[in-house]
């Protein structure tokens, strides 16, 4: 039976650090985290698509819902000049991110895009009416954890994809996988 505890040796702030990632419990937790984050985004994206159809409209939120946020000038520009970009990327991006995480396929790519989308939602929080610690901030942290750990190798499609000849010929593709 293989060792069930993985030890990580690294440097943090100039000091040597060693910590362990306990075997099966750590793996179960990563699968749980990946699937729950995937469901969160899949559900949000499908809700938008099913509610408004293929013509999802973000212009109201971009123009009025983000007023007072630090990214308001950028959001307003998109609302006026290129609303088709967020109108497509928000719902369908959430669906793609959710499916990628649930299935564990291109997990790091999905998590990185989840971080980007959650960051836009976080920074678009006009007036910080709910404070600085919001669900979007926790989303950024969860996606970051999935990205760093590479959770797609545990009960995910990335474990299969990494053994394909295409990936073996182009090992940098592993950076997109978990």
Short mmCIF file of N, CA and C in Angstrom, two decimals:
data_model
loop_
_atom_site.label_atom_id
_atom_site.label_comp_id
_atom_site.label_asym_id
_atom_site.label_seq_id
_atom_site.Cartn_x
_atom_site.Cartn_y
_atom_site.Cartn_z
N UNK A 1 0.84 -1.17 0.00
CA UNK A 1 0.00 0.00 0.00
C UNK A 1 0.90 1.24 0.00
N UNK A 2 0.63 2.20 -0.91
CA UNK A 2 1.46 3.40 -0.96
C UNK A 2 1.26 4.27 0.28
N UNK A 3 2.26 5.11 0.51
CA UNK A 3 2.17 6.05 1.61
C UNK A 3 0.95 6.94 1.41
N UNK A 4 0.11 7.08 2.42
CA UNK A 4 -1.13 7.83 2.27
C UNK A 4 -0.98 9.30 2.64
N UNK A 5 0.20 9.73 3.00
CA UNK A 5 0.43 11.13 3.32
C UNK A 5 1.51 11.67 2.41
N UNK A 6 1.17 12.73 1.68
CA UNK A 6 2.14 13.39 0.81
C UNK A 6 2.73 14.56 1.58
N UNK A 7 4.04 14.67 1.52
CA UNK A 7 4.73 15.77 2.18
C UNK A 7 5.21 16.74 1.13
N UNK A 8 5.00 18.02 1.39
CA UNK A 8 5.42 19.06 0.48
C UNK A 8 6.52 19.87 1.16
N UNK A 9 7.65 19.98 0.49
CA UNK A 9 8.77 20.79 0.97
C UNK A 9 8.89 21.99 0.04
N UNK A 10 8.86 23.18 0.61
CA UNK A 10 8.93 24.39 -0.21
C UNK A 10 9.54 25.52 0.61
N UNK A 11 9.64 26.68 -0.03
CA UNK A 11 10.10 27.89 0.67
C UNK A 11 8.96 28.90 0.66
N UNK A 12 8.73 29.51 1.81
CA UNK A 12 7.68 30.51 1.94
C UNK A 12 8.26 31.70 2.69
N UNK A 13 8.25 32.86 2.05
CA UNK A 13 8.82 34.08 2.64
C UNK A 13 10.26 33.87 3.11
N UNK A 14 11.04 33.12 2.30
CA UNK A 14 12.45 32.91 2.59
C UNK A 14 12.74 31.83 3.61
N UNK A 15 11.73 31.12 4.08
CA UNK A 15 11.94 30.06 5.09
C UNK A 15 11.53 28.72 4.50
N UNK A 16 12.25 27.67 4.88
CA UNK A 16 11.88 26.32 4.48
C UNK A 16 10.62 25.91 5.24
N UNK A 17 9.67 25.35 4.51
CA UNK A 17 8.40 24.93 5.10
C UNK A 17 8.10 23.52 4.63
N UNK A 18 7.65 22.68 5.54
CA UNK A 18 7.20 21.33 5.21
C UNK A 18 5.80 21.14 5.78
N UNK A 19 4.91 20.63 4.94
CA UNK A 19 3.57 20.31 5.44
C UNK A 19 3.08 19.05 4.74
N UNK A 20 2.10 18.42 5.35
CA UNK A 20 1.58 17.17 4.77
C UNK A 20 0.16 17.38 4.30
N UNK A 21 -0.16 16.67 3.25
CA UNK A 21 -1.50 16.66 2.69
C UNK A 21 -2.00 15.24 2.88
N UNK A 22 -2.79 15.02 3.93
CA UNK A 22 -3.17 13.67 4.33
C UNK A 22 -4.00 12.96 3.27
N UNK A 23 -3.51 11.79 2.89
CA UNK A 23 -4.04 10.88 1.90
C UNK A 23 -5.48 10.99 1.48
N UNK A 24 -6.29 10.01 1.82
CA UNK A 24 -7.62 9.95 1.23
C UNK A 24 -8.51 11.12 1.63
N UNK A 25 -8.37 11.64 2.84
CA UNK A 25 -9.24 12.74 3.25
C UNK A 25 -8.97 13.98 2.43
N UNK A 26 -7.73 14.25 2.13
CA UNK A 26 -7.39 15.39 1.28
C UNK A 26 -7.95 15.22 -0.12
N UNK A 27 -7.86 14.01 -0.65
CA UNK A 27 -8.38 13.74 -1.99
C UNK A 27 -9.90 13.86 -2.03
N UNK A 28 -10.58 13.30 -1.03
CA UNK A 28 -12.04 13.44 -0.97
C UNK A 28 -12.44 14.91 -0.88
N UNK A 29 -11.71 15.67 -0.06
CA UNK A 29 -12.04 17.08 0.11
C UNK A 29 -11.87 17.83 -1.21
N UNK A 30 -10.82 17.54 -1.97
CA UNK A 30 -10.60 18.23 -3.24
C UNK A 30 -11.70 17.90 -4.25
N UNK A 31 -12.13 16.65 -4.28
CA UNK A 31 -13.24 16.29 -5.18
C UNK A 31 -14.50 17.03 -4.76
N UNK A 32 -14.79 17.05 -3.47
CA UNK A 32 -15.96 17.73 -2.95
C UNK A 32 -15.91 19.22 -3.30
N UNK A 33 -14.79 19.85 -3.05
CA UNK A 33 -14.62 21.28 -3.33
C UNK A 33 -14.80 21.56 -4.82
N UNK A 34 -14.19 20.74 -5.66
CA UNK A 34 -14.27 20.92 -7.11
C UNK A 34 -15.70 20.76 -7.61
N UNK A 35 -16.39 19.75 -7.14
CA UNK A 35 -17.75 19.48 -7.61
C UNK A 35 -18.73 20.56 -7.10
N UNK A 36 -18.59 20.97 -5.85
CA UNK A 36 -19.48 22.01 -5.32
C UNK A 36 -19.25 23.34 -6.04
N UNK A 37 -17.99 23.72 -6.27
CA UNK A 37 -17.71 24.96 -7.00
C UNK A 37 -18.23 24.85 -8.44
N UNK A 38 -18.09 23.68 -9.04
CA UNK A 38 -18.61 23.45 -10.38
C UNK A 38 -20.12 23.58 -10.42
N UNK A 39 -20.80 23.00 -9.45
CA UNK A 39 -22.26 23.09 -9.41
C UNK A 39 -22.70 24.54 -9.20
N UNK A 40 -21.98 25.27 -8.35
CA UNK A 40 -22.30 26.67 -8.09
C UNK A 40 -22.32 27.45 -9.41
N UNK A 41 -21.28 27.29 -10.23
CA UNK A 41 -21.21 28.05 -11.48
C UNK A 41 -22.13 27.46 -12.56
N UNK A 42 -22.23 26.14 -12.64
CA UNK A 42 -23.14 25.54 -13.63
C UNK A 42 -24.57 25.98 -13.35
N UNK A 43 -24.99 25.94 -12.10
CA UNK A 43 -26.33 26.34 -11.72
C UNK A 43 -26.57 27.82 -12.03
N UNK A 44 -25.59 28.67 -11.73
CA UNK A 44 -25.73 30.10 -12.01
C UNK A 44 -25.84 30.35 -13.52
N UNK A 45 -25.01 29.70 -14.30
CA UNK A 45 -25.04 29.89 -15.75
C UNK A 45 -26.31 29.36 -16.38
N UNK A 46 -26.71 28.14 -15.99
CA UNK A 46 -27.94 27.57 -16.55
C UNK A 46 -29.16 28.38 -16.13
N UNK A 47 -29.14 28.90 -14.90
CA UNK A 47 -30.24 29.75 -14.46
C UNK A 47 -30.41 30.97 -15.35
N UNK A 48 -29.29 31.59 -15.71
CA UNK A 48 -29.34 32.76 -16.58
C UNK A 48 -29.84 32.38 -17.98
N UNK A 49 -29.33 31.29 -18.52
CA UNK A 49 -29.72 30.86 -19.86
C UNK A 49 -31.19 30.45 -19.90
N UNK A 50 -31.63 29.69 -18.90
CA UNK A 50 -33.02 29.22 -18.89
C UNK A 50 -34.00 30.36 -18.60
N UNK A 51 -33.55 31.33 -17.82
CA UNK A 51 -34.43 32.45 -17.49
C UNK A 51 -34.57 33.43 -18.65
N UNK A 52 -33.46 33.75 -19.30
CA UNK A 52 -33.50 34.76 -20.35
C UNK A 52 -33.18 34.22 -21.74
N UNK A 53 -32.91 32.94 -21.84
CA UNK A 53 -32.61 32.35 -23.14
C UNK A 53 -31.23 32.72 -23.64
N UNK A 54 -31.04 32.61 -24.94
CA UNK A 54 -29.74 32.88 -25.54
C UNK A 54 -29.40 34.36 -25.55
N UNK A 55 -30.38 35.21 -25.24
CA UNK A 55 -30.17 36.65 -25.29
C UNK A 55 -30.00 37.23 -23.89
N UNK A 56 -29.14 36.62 -23.10
CA UNK A 56 -28.90 37.12 -21.75
C UNK A 56 -28.35 38.54 -21.84
N UNK A 57 -28.85 39.43 -20.99
CA UNK A 57 -28.49 40.84 -21.07
C UNK A 57 -27.86 41.33 -19.78
N UNK A 58 -26.60 41.73 -19.86
CA UNK A 58 -25.87 42.22 -18.68
C UNK A 58 -25.81 43.75 -18.64
N UNK A 59 -26.36 44.44 -19.63
CA UNK A 59 -26.16 45.88 -19.73
C UNK A 59 -26.71 46.63 -18.51
N UNK A 60 -27.84 46.22 -17.97
CA UNK A 60 -28.38 46.89 -16.79
C UNK A 60 -27.43 46.80 -15.62
N UNK A 61 -26.93 45.60 -15.35
CA UNK A 61 -25.98 45.43 -14.24
C UNK A 61 -24.69 46.19 -14.51
N UNK A 62 -24.20 46.11 -15.74
CA UNK A 62 -22.94 46.79 -16.08
C UNK A 62 -23.05 48.30 -15.92
N UNK A 63 -24.19 48.85 -16.35
CA UNK A 63 -24.34 50.30 -16.36
C UNK A 63 -24.81 50.86 -15.02
N UNK A 64 -25.70 50.14 -14.34
CA UNK A 64 -26.30 50.71 -13.13
C UNK A 64 -25.93 49.94 -11.86
N UNK A 65 -25.81 48.63 -11.96
CA UNK A 65 -25.52 47.82 -10.78
C UNK A 65 -24.10 47.93 -10.28
N UNK A 66 -23.20 48.41 -11.14
CA UNK A 66 -21.79 48.51 -10.75
C UNK A 66 -21.36 49.95 -10.47
N UNK A 67 -22.32 50.88 -10.53
CA UNK A 67 -21.99 52.30 -10.31
C UNK A 67 -21.39 52.45 -8.92
N UNK A 68 -20.25 53.06 -8.86
CA UNK A 68 -19.55 53.23 -7.59
C UNK A 68 -18.44 52.20 -7.38
N UNK A 69 -18.38 51.18 -8.23
CA UNK A 69 -17.31 50.19 -8.09
C UNK A 69 -16.03 50.73 -8.72
N UNK A 70 -14.91 50.13 -8.36
CA UNK A 70 -13.64 50.61 -8.89
C UNK A 70 -13.48 50.32 -10.39
N UNK A 71 -14.24 49.38 -10.92
CA UNK A 71 -14.15 49.05 -12.34
C UNK A 71 -15.31 49.63 -13.15
N UNK A 72 -16.07 50.54 -12.55
CA UNK A 72 -17.25 51.07 -13.24
C UNK A 72 -16.94 51.63 -14.63
N UNK A 73 -15.87 52.40 -14.83
CA UNK A 73 -15.62 52.92 -16.19
C UNK A 73 -15.49 51.80 -17.23
N UNK A 74 -14.83 50.71 -16.87
CA UNK A 74 -14.69 49.59 -17.81
C UNK A 74 -16.05 48.92 -18.04
N UNK A 75 -16.80 48.69 -16.95
CA UNK A 75 -18.11 48.05 -17.10
C UNK A 75 -19.05 48.91 -17.94
N UNK A 76 -19.03 50.22 -17.71
CA UNK A 76 -19.89 51.12 -18.49
C UNK A 76 -19.50 51.08 -19.96
N UNK A 77 -18.18 51.06 -20.25
CA UNK A 77 -17.73 50.98 -21.64
C UNK A 77 -18.29 49.73 -22.31
N UNK A 78 -18.18 48.59 -21.61
CA UNK A 78 -18.72 47.35 -22.19
C UNK A 78 -20.22 47.45 -22.40
N UNK A 79 -20.95 48.03 -21.47
CA UNK A 79 -22.40 48.17 -21.59
C UNK A 79 -22.78 48.97 -22.83
N UNK A 80 -22.02 50.00 -23.12
CA UNK A 80 -22.34 50.89 -24.24
C UNK A 80 -21.77 50.38 -25.56
N UNK A 81 -20.56 49.82 -25.55
CA UNK A 81 -19.86 49.51 -26.80
C UNK A 81 -19.74 48.03 -27.16
N UNK A 82 -19.73 47.17 -26.18
CA UNK A 82 -19.46 45.76 -26.48
C UNK A 82 -20.21 44.83 -25.53
N UNK A 83 -21.49 45.11 -25.30
CA UNK A 83 -22.26 44.31 -24.35
C UNK A 83 -22.36 42.84 -24.77
N UNK A 84 -22.20 42.55 -26.06
CA UNK A 84 -22.28 41.17 -26.53
C UNK A 84 -21.22 40.29 -25.88
N UNK A 85 -20.07 40.87 -25.49
CA UNK A 85 -19.00 40.07 -24.89
C UNK A 85 -19.44 39.52 -23.52
N UNK A 86 -19.79 40.38 -22.54
CA UNK A 86 -20.25 39.82 -21.27
C UNK A 86 -21.59 39.10 -21.39
N UNK A 87 -22.44 39.52 -22.33
CA UNK A 87 -23.73 38.84 -22.51
C UNK A 87 -23.52 37.37 -22.86
N UNK A 88 -22.45 37.07 -23.58
CA UNK A 88 -22.13 35.69 -23.92
C UNK A 88 -21.27 35.03 -22.85
N UNK A 89 -20.21 35.74 -22.42
CA UNK A 89 -19.22 35.13 -21.53
C UNK A 89 -19.75 34.85 -20.12
N UNK A 90 -20.63 35.66 -19.61
CA UNK A 90 -21.10 35.43 -18.24
C UNK A 90 -21.89 34.12 -18.16
N UNK A 91 -23.01 33.97 -18.87
CA UNK A 91 -23.77 32.72 -18.69
C UNK A 91 -23.05 31.50 -19.24
N UNK A 92 -22.51 31.60 -20.46
CA UNK A 92 -21.88 30.43 -21.07
C UNK A 92 -20.52 30.14 -20.45
N UNK A 93 -19.84 31.17 -19.99
CA UNK A 93 -18.60 30.95 -19.25
C UNK A 93 -18.87 30.22 -17.95
N UNK A 94 -19.93 30.61 -17.25
CA UNK A 94 -20.28 29.92 -16.01
C UNK A 94 -20.64 28.46 -16.29
N UNK A 95 -21.37 28.20 -17.36
CA UNK A 95 -21.72 26.81 -17.72
C UNK A 95 -20.45 26.01 -18.01
N UNK A 96 -19.55 26.57 -18.83
CA UNK A 96 -18.32 25.85 -19.20
C UNK A 96 -17.43 25.62 -17.98
N UNK A 97 -17.29 26.61 -17.14
CA UNK A 97 -16.48 26.47 -15.92
C UNK A 97 -17.09 25.40 -15.02
N UNK A 98 -18.40 25.46 -14.85
CA UNK A 98 -19.08 24.48 -14.00
C UNK A 98 -18.91 23.06 -14.51
N UNK A 99 -19.11 22.85 -15.80
CA UNK A 99 -18.94 21.50 -16.37
C UNK A 99 -17.50 21.03 -16.26
N UNK A 100 -16.56 21.93 -16.54
CA UNK A 100 -15.14 21.56 -16.44
C UNK A 100 -14.78 21.10 -15.03
N UNK A 101 -15.28 21.82 -14.02
CA UNK A 101 -14.97 21.45 -12.65
C UNK A 101 -15.68 20.18 -12.21
N UNK A 102 -16.95 20.06 -12.54
CA UNK A 102 -17.70 18.86 -12.14
C UNK A 102 -17.08 17.62 -12.76
N UNK A 103 -16.74 17.69 -14.03
CA UNK A 103 -16.18 16.54 -14.73
C UNK A 103 -14.67 16.40 -14.51
N UNK A 104 -14.05 17.41 -13.97
CA UNK A 104 -12.60 17.36 -13.76
C UNK A 104 -11.84 17.39 -15.07
N UNK A 105 -12.35 18.14 -16.04
CA UNK A 105 -11.73 18.22 -17.36
C UNK A 105 -11.22 19.64 -17.57
N UNK A 106 -9.93 19.75 -17.91
CA UNK A 106 -9.26 21.05 -18.04
C UNK A 106 -9.51 21.87 -16.77
N UNK A 107 -9.28 21.23 -15.66
CA UNK A 107 -9.63 21.77 -14.35
C UNK A 107 -8.92 23.07 -14.04
N UNK A 108 -7.63 23.14 -14.31
CA UNK A 108 -6.91 24.38 -14.00
C UNK A 108 -7.39 25.52 -14.89
N UNK A 109 -7.67 25.25 -16.14
CA UNK A 109 -8.20 26.27 -17.04
C UNK A 109 -9.56 26.75 -16.53
N UNK A 110 -10.42 25.82 -16.14
CA UNK A 110 -11.74 26.18 -15.62
C UNK A 110 -11.61 27.00 -14.34
N UNK A 111 -10.73 26.57 -13.43
CA UNK A 111 -10.57 27.28 -12.17
C UNK A 111 -9.99 28.67 -12.39
N UNK A 112 -9.03 28.80 -13.32
CA UNK A 112 -8.46 30.12 -13.60
C UNK A 112 -9.53 31.06 -14.16
N UNK A 113 -10.36 30.56 -15.06
CA UNK A 113 -11.44 31.38 -15.59
C UNK A 113 -12.50 31.68 -14.55
N UNK A 114 -12.74 30.74 -13.64
CA UNK A 114 -13.64 31.00 -12.53
C UNK A 114 -13.12 32.11 -11.64
N UNK A 115 -11.80 32.11 -11.40
CA UNK A 115 -11.19 33.19 -10.62
C UNK A 115 -11.36 34.53 -11.32
N UNK A 116 -11.15 34.56 -12.62
CA UNK A 116 -11.28 35.82 -13.37
C UNK A 116 -12.71 36.34 -13.30
N UNK A 117 -13.67 35.46 -13.55
CA UNK A 117 -15.08 35.88 -13.52
C UNK A 117 -15.49 36.32 -12.11
N UNK A 118 -15.08 35.55 -11.10
CA UNK A 118 -15.42 35.91 -9.72
C UNK A 118 -14.75 37.23 -9.32
N UNK A 119 -13.55 37.49 -9.85
CA UNK A 119 -12.88 38.75 -9.56
C UNK A 119 -13.64 39.92 -10.16
N UNK A 120 -14.14 39.76 -11.39
CA UNK A 120 -14.96 40.83 -11.98
C UNK A 120 -16.24 41.04 -11.16
N UNK A 121 -16.87 39.96 -10.73
CA UNK A 121 -18.07 40.10 -9.90
C UNK A 121 -17.73 40.79 -8.58
N UNK A 122 -16.59 40.40 -8.00
CA UNK A 122 -16.16 40.98 -6.72
C UNK A 122 -15.87 42.47 -6.85
N UNK A 123 -15.09 42.83 -7.87
CA UNK A 123 -14.72 44.23 -8.05
C UNK A 123 -15.87 45.07 -8.58
N UNK A 124 -16.89 44.43 -9.15
CA UNK A 124 -18.07 45.14 -9.61
C UNK A 124 -19.09 45.37 -8.51
N UNK A 125 -18.75 44.98 -7.30
CA UNK A 125 -19.64 45.13 -6.15
C UNK A 125 -19.73 46.61 -5.79
N UNK A 126 -20.76 47.25 -6.26
CA UNK A 126 -20.90 48.69 -6.06
C UNK A 126 -21.14 49.03 -4.60
N UNK A 127 -20.30 49.91 -4.10
CA UNK A 127 -20.50 50.44 -2.75
C UNK A 127 -20.15 49.49 -1.62
N UNK A 128 -19.80 48.27 -1.91
CA UNK A 128 -19.44 47.29 -0.88
C UNK A 128 -20.49 47.24 0.23
N UNK A 129 -21.76 47.23 -0.17
CA UNK A 129 -22.85 47.22 0.79
C UNK A 129 -22.85 46.02 1.72
N UNK A 130 -22.25 44.92 1.29
CA UNK A 130 -22.18 43.71 2.12
C UNK A 130 -20.78 43.52 2.70
N UNK A 131 -19.96 44.54 2.63
CA UNK A 131 -18.60 44.45 3.16
C UNK A 131 -17.63 43.94 2.12
N UNK A 132 -16.39 43.76 2.56
CA UNK A 132 -15.34 43.32 1.64
C UNK A 132 -15.26 41.80 1.53
N UNK A 133 -15.74 41.10 2.54
CA UNK A 133 -15.73 39.63 2.51
C UNK A 133 -17.10 39.18 2.02
N UNK A 134 -17.13 38.73 0.77
CA UNK A 134 -18.38 38.34 0.13
C UNK A 134 -18.25 36.93 -0.45
N UNK A 135 -19.34 36.42 -0.98
CA UNK A 135 -19.30 35.09 -1.60
C UNK A 135 -18.36 35.09 -2.80
N UNK A 136 -18.25 36.22 -3.49
CA UNK A 136 -17.34 36.30 -4.63
C UNK A 136 -15.89 36.15 -4.19
N UNK A 137 -15.54 36.74 -3.04
CA UNK A 137 -14.19 36.60 -2.52
C UNK A 137 -13.91 35.14 -2.15
N UNK A 138 -14.89 34.49 -1.54
CA UNK A 138 -14.72 33.07 -1.22
C UNK A 138 -14.62 32.24 -2.50
N UNK A 139 -15.35 32.63 -3.53
CA UNK A 139 -15.23 31.95 -4.82
C UNK A 139 -13.83 32.07 -5.38
N UNK A 140 -13.25 33.27 -5.30
CA UNK A 140 -11.87 33.47 -5.77
C UNK A 140 -10.93 32.54 -5.01
N UNK A 141 -11.12 32.43 -3.70
CA UNK A 141 -10.26 31.56 -2.88
C UNK A 141 -10.45 30.09 -3.23
N UNK A 142 -11.68 29.67 -3.45
CA UNK A 142 -11.95 28.27 -3.79
C UNK A 142 -11.35 27.93 -5.16
N UNK A 143 -11.58 28.80 -6.15
CA UNK A 143 -11.02 28.56 -7.48
C UNK A 143 -9.50 28.56 -7.43
N UNK A 144 -8.93 29.45 -6.63
CA UNK A 144 -7.47 29.47 -6.48
C UNK A 144 -6.94 28.19 -5.88
N UNK A 145 -7.65 27.66 -4.89
CA UNK A 145 -7.24 26.39 -4.27
C UNK A 145 -7.28 25.26 -5.29
N UNK A 146 -8.36 25.19 -6.05
CA UNK A 146 -8.50 24.15 -7.08
C UNK A 146 -7.39 24.29 -8.12
N UNK A 147 -7.10 25.52 -8.50
CA UNK A 147 -6.05 25.79 -9.48
C UNK A 147 -4.68 25.34 -8.98
N UNK A 148 -4.35 25.69 -7.75
CA UNK A 148 -3.03 25.37 -7.20
C UNK A 148 -2.88 23.87 -6.97
N UNK A 149 -3.90 23.24 -6.42
CA UNK A 149 -3.82 21.82 -6.07
C UNK A 149 -3.92 20.94 -7.32
N UNK A 150 -4.62 21.40 -8.35
CA UNK A 150 -4.81 20.57 -9.53
C UNK A 150 -5.77 19.43 -9.25
N UNK A 151 -6.98 19.79 -8.85
CA UNK A 151 -7.94 18.81 -8.35
C UNK A 151 -8.58 17.94 -9.42
N UNK A 152 -8.27 18.12 -10.67
CA UNK A 152 -8.89 17.32 -11.73
C UNK A 152 -8.32 15.92 -11.86
N UNK A 153 -7.18 15.67 -11.22
CA UNK A 153 -6.57 14.34 -11.30
C UNK A 153 -7.27 13.35 -10.38
N UNK A 154 -8.02 13.87 -9.41
CA UNK A 154 -8.70 13.01 -8.44
C UNK A 154 -10.13 12.82 -8.90
N UNK A 155 -10.48 11.62 -9.32
CA UNK A 155 -11.81 11.30 -9.82
C UNK A 155 -12.26 12.30 -10.88
N UNK A 156 -11.36 12.66 -11.77
CA UNK A 156 -11.69 13.60 -12.83
C UNK A 156 -11.14 13.15 -14.16
N UNK A 157 -11.65 13.75 -15.22
CA UNK A 157 -11.22 13.40 -16.57
C UNK A 157 -9.79 13.77 -16.89
N UNK A 158 -9.21 14.70 -16.12
CA UNK A 158 -7.83 15.10 -16.40
C UNK A 158 -6.84 13.95 -16.21
N UNK A 159 -7.13 13.04 -15.28
CA UNK A 159 -6.25 11.89 -15.07
C UNK A 159 -6.16 11.06 -16.36
N UNK A 160 -7.28 10.96 -17.07
CA UNK A 160 -7.30 10.24 -18.34
C UNK A 160 -6.64 11.07 -19.44
N UNK A 161 -7.00 12.35 -19.52
CA UNK A 161 -6.48 13.20 -20.59
C UNK A 161 -4.95 13.34 -20.55
N UNK A 162 -4.39 13.35 -19.34
CA UNK A 162 -2.94 13.52 -19.23
C UNK A 162 -2.15 12.35 -19.80
N UNK A 163 -2.81 11.21 -20.01
CA UNK A 163 -2.15 10.04 -20.58
C UNK A 163 -2.30 9.94 -22.10
N UNK A 164 -2.99 10.88 -22.71
CA UNK A 164 -3.14 10.87 -24.16
C UNK A 164 -1.81 11.22 -24.84
N UNK A 165 -1.61 10.68 -26.03
CA UNK A 165 -0.37 10.95 -26.76
C UNK A 165 -0.19 12.43 -27.07
N UNK A 166 -1.29 13.12 -27.34
CA UNK A 166 -1.21 14.55 -27.62
C UNK A 166 -0.58 15.29 -26.44
N UNK A 167 -0.99 14.96 -25.24
CA UNK A 167 -0.45 15.61 -24.05
C UNK A 167 0.98 15.16 -23.80
N UNK A 168 1.27 13.91 -24.08
CA UNK A 168 2.65 13.44 -23.91
C UNK A 168 3.60 14.12 -24.90
N UNK A 169 3.10 14.43 -26.11
CA UNK A 169 3.91 15.14 -27.10
C UNK A 169 4.03 16.63 -26.77
N UNK A 170 3.02 17.17 -26.09
CA UNK A 170 2.99 18.60 -25.73
C UNK A 170 2.74 18.72 -24.22
N UNK A 171 3.77 18.47 -23.41
CA UNK A 171 3.59 18.42 -21.96
C UNK A 171 3.10 19.73 -21.34
N UNK A 172 3.25 20.84 -22.02
CA UNK A 172 2.76 22.11 -21.47
C UNK A 172 1.23 22.13 -21.37
N UNK A 173 0.56 21.25 -22.09
CA UNK A 173 -0.90 21.15 -21.97
C UNK A 173 -1.32 20.74 -20.56
N UNK A 174 -0.42 20.10 -19.82
CA UNK A 174 -0.74 19.70 -18.45
C UNK A 174 -1.04 20.89 -17.55
N UNK A 175 -0.52 22.07 -17.93
CA UNK A 175 -0.80 23.28 -17.13
C UNK A 175 -2.27 23.64 -17.16
N UNK A 176 -3.01 23.17 -18.17
CA UNK A 176 -4.44 23.44 -18.27
C UNK A 176 -5.27 22.43 -17.50
N UNK A 177 -4.64 21.34 -17.15
CA UNK A 177 -5.35 20.21 -16.53
C UNK A 177 -5.07 20.19 -15.04
N UNK A 178 -5.75 19.26 -14.38
CA UNK A 178 -5.62 19.21 -12.91
C UNK A 178 -4.67 18.19 -12.47
#
